Amino acid sequence: MAAALALVAGILAGAVMPLWSALPQYKKKITDRCFHHSECYSGCCLMDLESGGAFCAPRARITMICLPQTKGATNIICPCRVGLTCISKDLMCASRCHMI
């Protein structure tokens, strides 16, 4: 009886474990320490110039200064939220998030 239960448990574990690995990995929330933008739920790992590290930050909102895309592991400015586009309306001014 115990051997049969162990066999069933082994079969179930084999069927469940692949599904467990398919779940999305835990993403860090705003203010959590990070090393790469892919670790953050927001998709923006911002450099903290005071401490020398980096933390997860929210994406830029409408009219906020932005970067057109995420480059490298960390940013000095975050890209725009979904639905906004990072453009510069004046060559002398920084890019900002706008709805197009």
Short mmCIF file of N, CA and C in Angstrom, two decimals:
data_model
loop_
_atom_site.label_atom_id
_atom_site.label_comp_id
_atom_site.label_asym_id
_atom_site.label_seq_id
_atom_site.Cartn_x
_atom_site.Cartn_y
_atom_site.Cartn_z
N MET A 1 0.83 -1.20 0.00
CA MET A 1 0.00 0.00 0.00
C MET A 1 0.87 1.26 0.00
N ALA A 2 1.90 1.27 0.84
CA ALA A 2 2.79 2.43 0.91
C ALA A 2 3.54 2.61 -0.40
N ALA A 3 3.92 1.51 -1.02
CA ALA A 3 4.62 1.59 -2.30
C ALA A 3 3.71 2.17 -3.38
N ALA A 4 2.44 1.80 -3.36
CA ALA A 4 1.49 2.32 -4.34
C ALA A 4 1.29 3.82 -4.16
N LEU A 5 1.19 4.26 -2.91
CA LEU A 5 1.06 5.70 -2.63
C LEU A 5 2.30 6.47 -3.07
N ALA A 6 3.46 5.90 -2.85
CA ALA A 6 4.71 6.54 -3.27
C ALA A 6 4.76 6.64 -4.78
N LEU A 7 4.30 5.60 -5.47
CA LEU A 7 4.28 5.62 -6.93
C LEU A 7 3.33 6.70 -7.45
N VAL A 8 2.14 6.79 -6.87
CA VAL A 8 1.17 7.82 -7.28
C VAL A 8 1.72 9.21 -6.99
N ALA A 9 2.35 9.39 -5.82
CA ALA A 9 2.93 10.69 -5.48
C ALA A 9 4.04 11.05 -6.46
N GLY A 10 4.84 10.08 -6.85
CA GLY A 10 5.91 10.33 -7.81
C GLY A 10 5.37 10.73 -9.17
N ILE A 11 4.31 10.08 -9.60
CA ILE A 11 3.69 10.40 -10.89
C ILE A 11 3.11 11.81 -10.85
N LEU A 12 2.39 12.13 -9.77
CA LEU A 12 1.81 13.46 -9.63
C LEU A 12 2.89 14.53 -9.56
N ALA A 13 3.96 14.26 -8.86
CA ALA A 13 5.05 15.24 -8.76
C ALA A 13 5.66 15.47 -10.13
N GLY A 14 5.79 14.44 -10.91
CA GLY A 14 6.33 14.59 -12.26
C GLY A 14 5.42 15.39 -13.16
N ALA A 15 4.12 15.30 -12.93
CA ALA A 15 3.16 16.04 -13.74
C ALA A 15 3.02 17.48 -13.26
N VAL A 16 3.20 17.72 -11.98
CA VAL A 16 3.02 19.06 -11.41
C VAL A 16 4.27 19.90 -11.54
N MET A 17 5.44 19.33 -11.40
CA MET A 17 6.69 20.10 -11.41
C MET A 17 6.90 20.87 -12.72
N PRO A 18 6.65 20.30 -13.90
CA PRO A 18 6.81 21.09 -15.11
C PRO A 18 5.87 22.30 -15.14
N LEU A 19 4.66 22.14 -14.61
CA LEU A 19 3.73 23.26 -14.57
C LEU A 19 4.24 24.35 -13.63
N TRP A 20 4.86 23.98 -12.53
CA TRP A 20 5.39 24.94 -11.57
C TRP A 20 6.46 25.81 -12.23
N SER A 21 7.32 25.23 -13.04
CA SER A 21 8.38 25.99 -13.69
C SER A 21 7.84 26.92 -14.77
N ALA A 22 6.62 26.67 -15.25
CA ALA A 22 6.03 27.51 -16.28
C ALA A 22 5.41 28.78 -15.70
N LEU A 23 5.23 28.83 -14.38
CA LEU A 23 4.66 30.02 -13.75
C LEU A 23 5.63 31.20 -13.88
N PRO A 24 5.10 32.43 -14.02
CA PRO A 24 6.00 33.58 -14.11
C PRO A 24 6.79 33.76 -12.82
N GLN A 25 8.04 34.15 -12.97
CA GLN A 25 8.87 34.34 -11.80
C GLN A 25 8.42 35.59 -11.05
N TYR A 26 8.73 35.63 -9.78
CA TYR A 26 8.38 36.75 -8.92
C TYR A 26 9.08 38.01 -9.42
N LYS A 27 8.32 39.07 -9.63
CA LYS A 27 8.88 40.36 -10.03
C LYS A 27 8.90 41.28 -8.82
N LYS A 28 9.93 42.08 -8.73
CA LYS A 28 10.10 42.98 -7.58
C LYS A 28 9.19 44.19 -7.72
N LYS A 29 8.76 44.71 -6.56
CA LYS A 29 7.87 45.87 -6.56
C LYS A 29 8.68 47.16 -6.47
N ILE A 30 8.00 48.28 -6.61
CA ILE A 30 8.63 49.60 -6.56
C ILE A 30 9.40 49.74 -5.25
N THR A 31 10.58 50.29 -5.31
CA THR A 31 11.55 50.54 -4.22
C THR A 31 12.41 49.32 -3.85
N ASP A 32 12.09 48.13 -4.37
CA ASP A 32 12.94 46.96 -4.10
C ASP A 32 14.26 47.12 -4.85
N ARG A 33 15.34 46.62 -4.26
CA ARG A 33 16.66 46.67 -4.91
C ARG A 33 16.66 45.76 -6.13
N CYS A 34 17.38 46.18 -7.18
CA CYS A 34 17.45 45.39 -8.41
C CYS A 34 18.81 45.54 -9.07
N PHE A 35 19.08 44.64 -10.01
CA PHE A 35 20.31 44.68 -10.79
C PHE A 35 20.02 44.83 -12.28
N HIS A 36 18.78 44.49 -12.69
CA HIS A 36 18.42 44.52 -14.10
C HIS A 36 16.94 44.87 -14.22
N HIS A 37 16.57 45.60 -15.29
CA HIS A 37 15.18 46.02 -15.46
C HIS A 37 14.21 44.85 -15.58
N SER A 38 14.68 43.69 -16.01
CA SER A 38 13.80 42.53 -16.14
C SER A 38 13.35 41.97 -14.80
N GLU A 39 14.01 42.35 -13.71
CA GLU A 39 13.63 41.88 -12.37
C GLU A 39 12.41 42.63 -11.84
N CYS A 40 12.15 43.81 -12.36
CA CYS A 40 11.11 44.69 -11.81
C CYS A 40 9.77 44.49 -12.51
N TYR A 41 8.71 44.54 -11.72
CA TYR A 41 7.36 44.45 -12.26
C TYR A 41 7.11 45.61 -13.23
N SER A 42 7.64 46.79 -12.93
CA SER A 42 7.46 47.96 -13.78
C SER A 42 8.34 47.92 -15.02
N GLY A 43 9.39 47.11 -15.00
CA GLY A 43 10.30 47.04 -16.12
C GLY A 43 11.34 48.16 -16.12
N CYS A 44 11.51 48.84 -14.97
CA CYS A 44 12.48 49.93 -14.88
C CYS A 44 13.31 49.79 -13.61
N CYS A 45 14.59 49.52 -13.77
CA CYS A 45 15.54 49.46 -12.65
C CYS A 45 16.35 50.75 -12.73
N LEU A 46 16.11 51.64 -11.79
CA LEU A 46 16.67 52.99 -11.81
C LEU A 46 17.91 53.08 -10.94
N MET A 47 18.96 53.72 -11.46
CA MET A 47 20.19 53.91 -10.69
C MET A 47 19.94 54.82 -9.49
N ASP A 48 20.49 54.44 -8.36
CA ASP A 48 20.45 55.29 -7.16
C ASP A 48 21.85 55.86 -6.99
N LEU A 49 22.05 57.09 -7.44
CA LEU A 49 23.37 57.69 -7.44
C LEU A 49 23.92 57.94 -6.04
N GLU A 50 23.03 58.08 -5.04
CA GLU A 50 23.48 58.31 -3.67
C GLU A 50 24.08 57.06 -3.04
N SER A 51 23.41 55.92 -3.22
CA SER A 51 23.88 54.69 -2.58
C SER A 51 24.75 53.84 -3.50
N GLY A 52 24.74 54.16 -4.79
CA GLY A 52 25.53 53.38 -5.74
C GLY A 52 24.84 52.12 -6.22
N GLY A 53 23.65 51.84 -5.76
CA GLY A 53 22.89 50.66 -6.19
C GLY A 53 21.81 51.04 -7.18
N ALA A 54 20.76 50.26 -7.22
CA ALA A 54 19.62 50.53 -8.09
C ALA A 54 18.35 50.00 -7.44
N PHE A 55 17.21 50.57 -7.81
CA PHE A 55 15.92 50.15 -7.25
C PHE A 55 14.86 50.15 -8.34
N CYS A 56 13.81 49.37 -8.14
CA CYS A 56 12.69 49.34 -9.08
C CYS A 56 11.89 50.63 -8.94
N ALA A 57 11.61 51.25 -10.07
CA ALA A 57 10.89 52.52 -10.09
C ALA A 57 9.71 52.43 -11.05
N PRO A 58 8.70 53.28 -10.85
CA PRO A 58 7.56 53.27 -11.78
C PRO A 58 7.96 53.87 -13.12
N ARG A 59 7.27 53.46 -14.16
CA ARG A 59 7.50 54.05 -15.48
C ARG A 59 6.98 55.47 -15.50
N ALA A 60 7.51 56.28 -16.41
CA ALA A 60 7.15 57.69 -16.50
C ALA A 60 5.69 57.88 -16.93
N ARG A 61 5.04 58.86 -16.30
CA ARG A 61 3.65 59.20 -16.63
C ARG A 61 3.63 60.30 -17.69
N ILE A 62 2.44 60.69 -18.11
CA ILE A 62 2.29 61.70 -19.16
C ILE A 62 3.00 63.00 -18.76
N THR A 63 3.69 63.60 -19.68
CA THR A 63 4.49 64.83 -19.59
C THR A 63 5.75 64.70 -18.72
N MET A 64 6.06 63.52 -18.23
CA MET A 64 7.28 63.34 -17.44
C MET A 64 8.46 63.06 -18.38
N ILE A 65 9.66 63.44 -17.96
CA ILE A 65 10.88 63.15 -18.72
C ILE A 65 11.04 61.64 -18.83
N CYS A 66 11.50 61.18 -19.99
CA CYS A 66 11.57 59.74 -20.24
C CYS A 66 12.75 59.38 -21.12
N LEU A 67 12.99 58.09 -21.23
CA LEU A 67 13.90 57.53 -22.22
C LEU A 67 13.05 56.78 -23.23
N PRO A 68 13.42 56.83 -24.52
CA PRO A 68 12.61 56.11 -25.52
C PRO A 68 12.57 54.60 -25.31
N GLN A 69 13.61 54.02 -24.72
CA GLN A 69 13.64 52.57 -24.49
C GLN A 69 14.59 52.26 -23.35
N THR A 70 14.47 51.05 -22.84
CA THR A 70 15.36 50.59 -21.77
C THR A 70 16.63 50.06 -22.42
N LYS A 71 17.77 50.56 -21.98
CA LYS A 71 19.06 50.08 -22.50
C LYS A 71 19.89 49.61 -21.33
N GLY A 72 20.59 48.50 -21.51
CA GLY A 72 21.46 47.98 -20.45
C GLY A 72 20.67 47.44 -19.28
N ALA A 73 21.35 47.31 -18.16
CA ALA A 73 20.73 46.71 -16.98
C ALA A 73 19.93 47.71 -16.16
N THR A 74 20.43 48.94 -16.05
CA THR A 74 19.76 49.96 -15.24
C THR A 74 19.62 51.25 -16.05
N ASN A 75 18.75 52.14 -15.60
CA ASN A 75 18.48 53.40 -16.29
C ASN A 75 18.75 54.58 -15.37
N ILE A 76 18.89 55.77 -15.97
CA ILE A 76 18.94 56.99 -15.17
C ILE A 76 17.58 57.68 -15.24
N ILE A 77 16.79 57.32 -16.25
CA ILE A 77 15.41 57.80 -16.41
C ILE A 77 14.61 56.62 -16.93
N CYS A 78 13.37 56.47 -16.47
CA CYS A 78 12.55 55.34 -16.89
C CYS A 78 11.83 55.62 -18.21
N PRO A 79 11.52 54.55 -18.95
CA PRO A 79 10.69 54.71 -20.16
C PRO A 79 9.24 54.99 -19.76
N CYS A 80 8.41 55.32 -20.74
CA CYS A 80 7.00 55.67 -20.50
C CYS A 80 6.15 54.46 -20.14
N ARG A 81 5.02 54.76 -19.51
CA ARG A 81 4.02 53.73 -19.24
C ARG A 81 3.41 53.27 -20.55
N VAL A 82 2.72 52.14 -20.50
CA VAL A 82 2.06 51.59 -21.68
C VAL A 82 1.03 52.59 -22.20
N GLY A 83 1.00 52.80 -23.52
CA GLY A 83 0.04 53.72 -24.13
C GLY A 83 0.62 55.11 -24.36
N LEU A 84 1.80 55.39 -23.80
CA LEU A 84 2.46 56.68 -23.99
C LEU A 84 3.70 56.48 -24.85
N THR A 85 4.11 57.55 -25.53
CA THR A 85 5.29 57.51 -26.38
C THR A 85 6.26 58.58 -25.94
N CYS A 86 7.54 58.24 -25.89
CA CYS A 86 8.58 59.16 -25.46
C CYS A 86 9.08 59.94 -26.68
N ILE A 87 8.70 61.22 -26.76
CA ILE A 87 9.12 62.05 -27.89
C ILE A 87 9.56 63.42 -27.39
N SER A 88 10.32 64.09 -28.22
CA SER A 88 10.75 65.46 -27.92
C SER A 88 10.07 66.38 -28.92
N LYS A 89 9.33 67.36 -28.43
CA LYS A 89 8.65 68.31 -29.31
C LYS A 89 9.56 69.47 -29.67
N ASP A 90 10.68 69.60 -28.96
CA ASP A 90 11.63 70.67 -29.19
C ASP A 90 13.03 70.09 -29.05
N LEU A 91 13.91 70.36 -29.97
CA LEU A 91 15.26 69.79 -29.92
C LEU A 91 16.05 70.24 -28.70
N MET A 92 15.68 71.36 -28.10
CA MET A 92 16.41 71.89 -26.94
C MET A 92 15.89 71.28 -25.62
N CYS A 93 14.77 70.59 -25.65
CA CYS A 93 14.18 70.03 -24.43
C CYS A 93 14.32 68.52 -24.41
N ALA A 94 14.29 67.98 -23.20
CA ALA A 94 14.35 66.52 -23.01
C ALA A 94 13.06 65.87 -23.54
N SER A 95 13.17 64.61 -23.87
CA SER A 95 11.99 63.85 -24.31
C SER A 95 11.02 63.68 -23.14
N ARG A 96 9.74 63.70 -23.47
CA ARG A 96 8.69 63.52 -22.46
C ARG A 96 7.64 62.55 -22.99
N CYS A 97 6.88 61.96 -22.06
CA CYS A 97 5.84 61.01 -22.43
C CYS A 97 4.60 61.75 -22.92
N HIS A 98 4.10 61.33 -24.10
CA HIS A 98 2.90 61.94 -24.68
C HIS A 98 2.03 60.85 -25.26
N MET A 99 0.70 61.16 -25.33
CA MET A 99 -0.23 60.27 -26.04
C MET A 99 -0.24 60.69 -27.49
N ILE A 100 -0.16 59.72 -28.37
CA ILE A 100 -0.20 60.05 -29.80
C ILE A 100 -1.40 59.40 -30.42
#
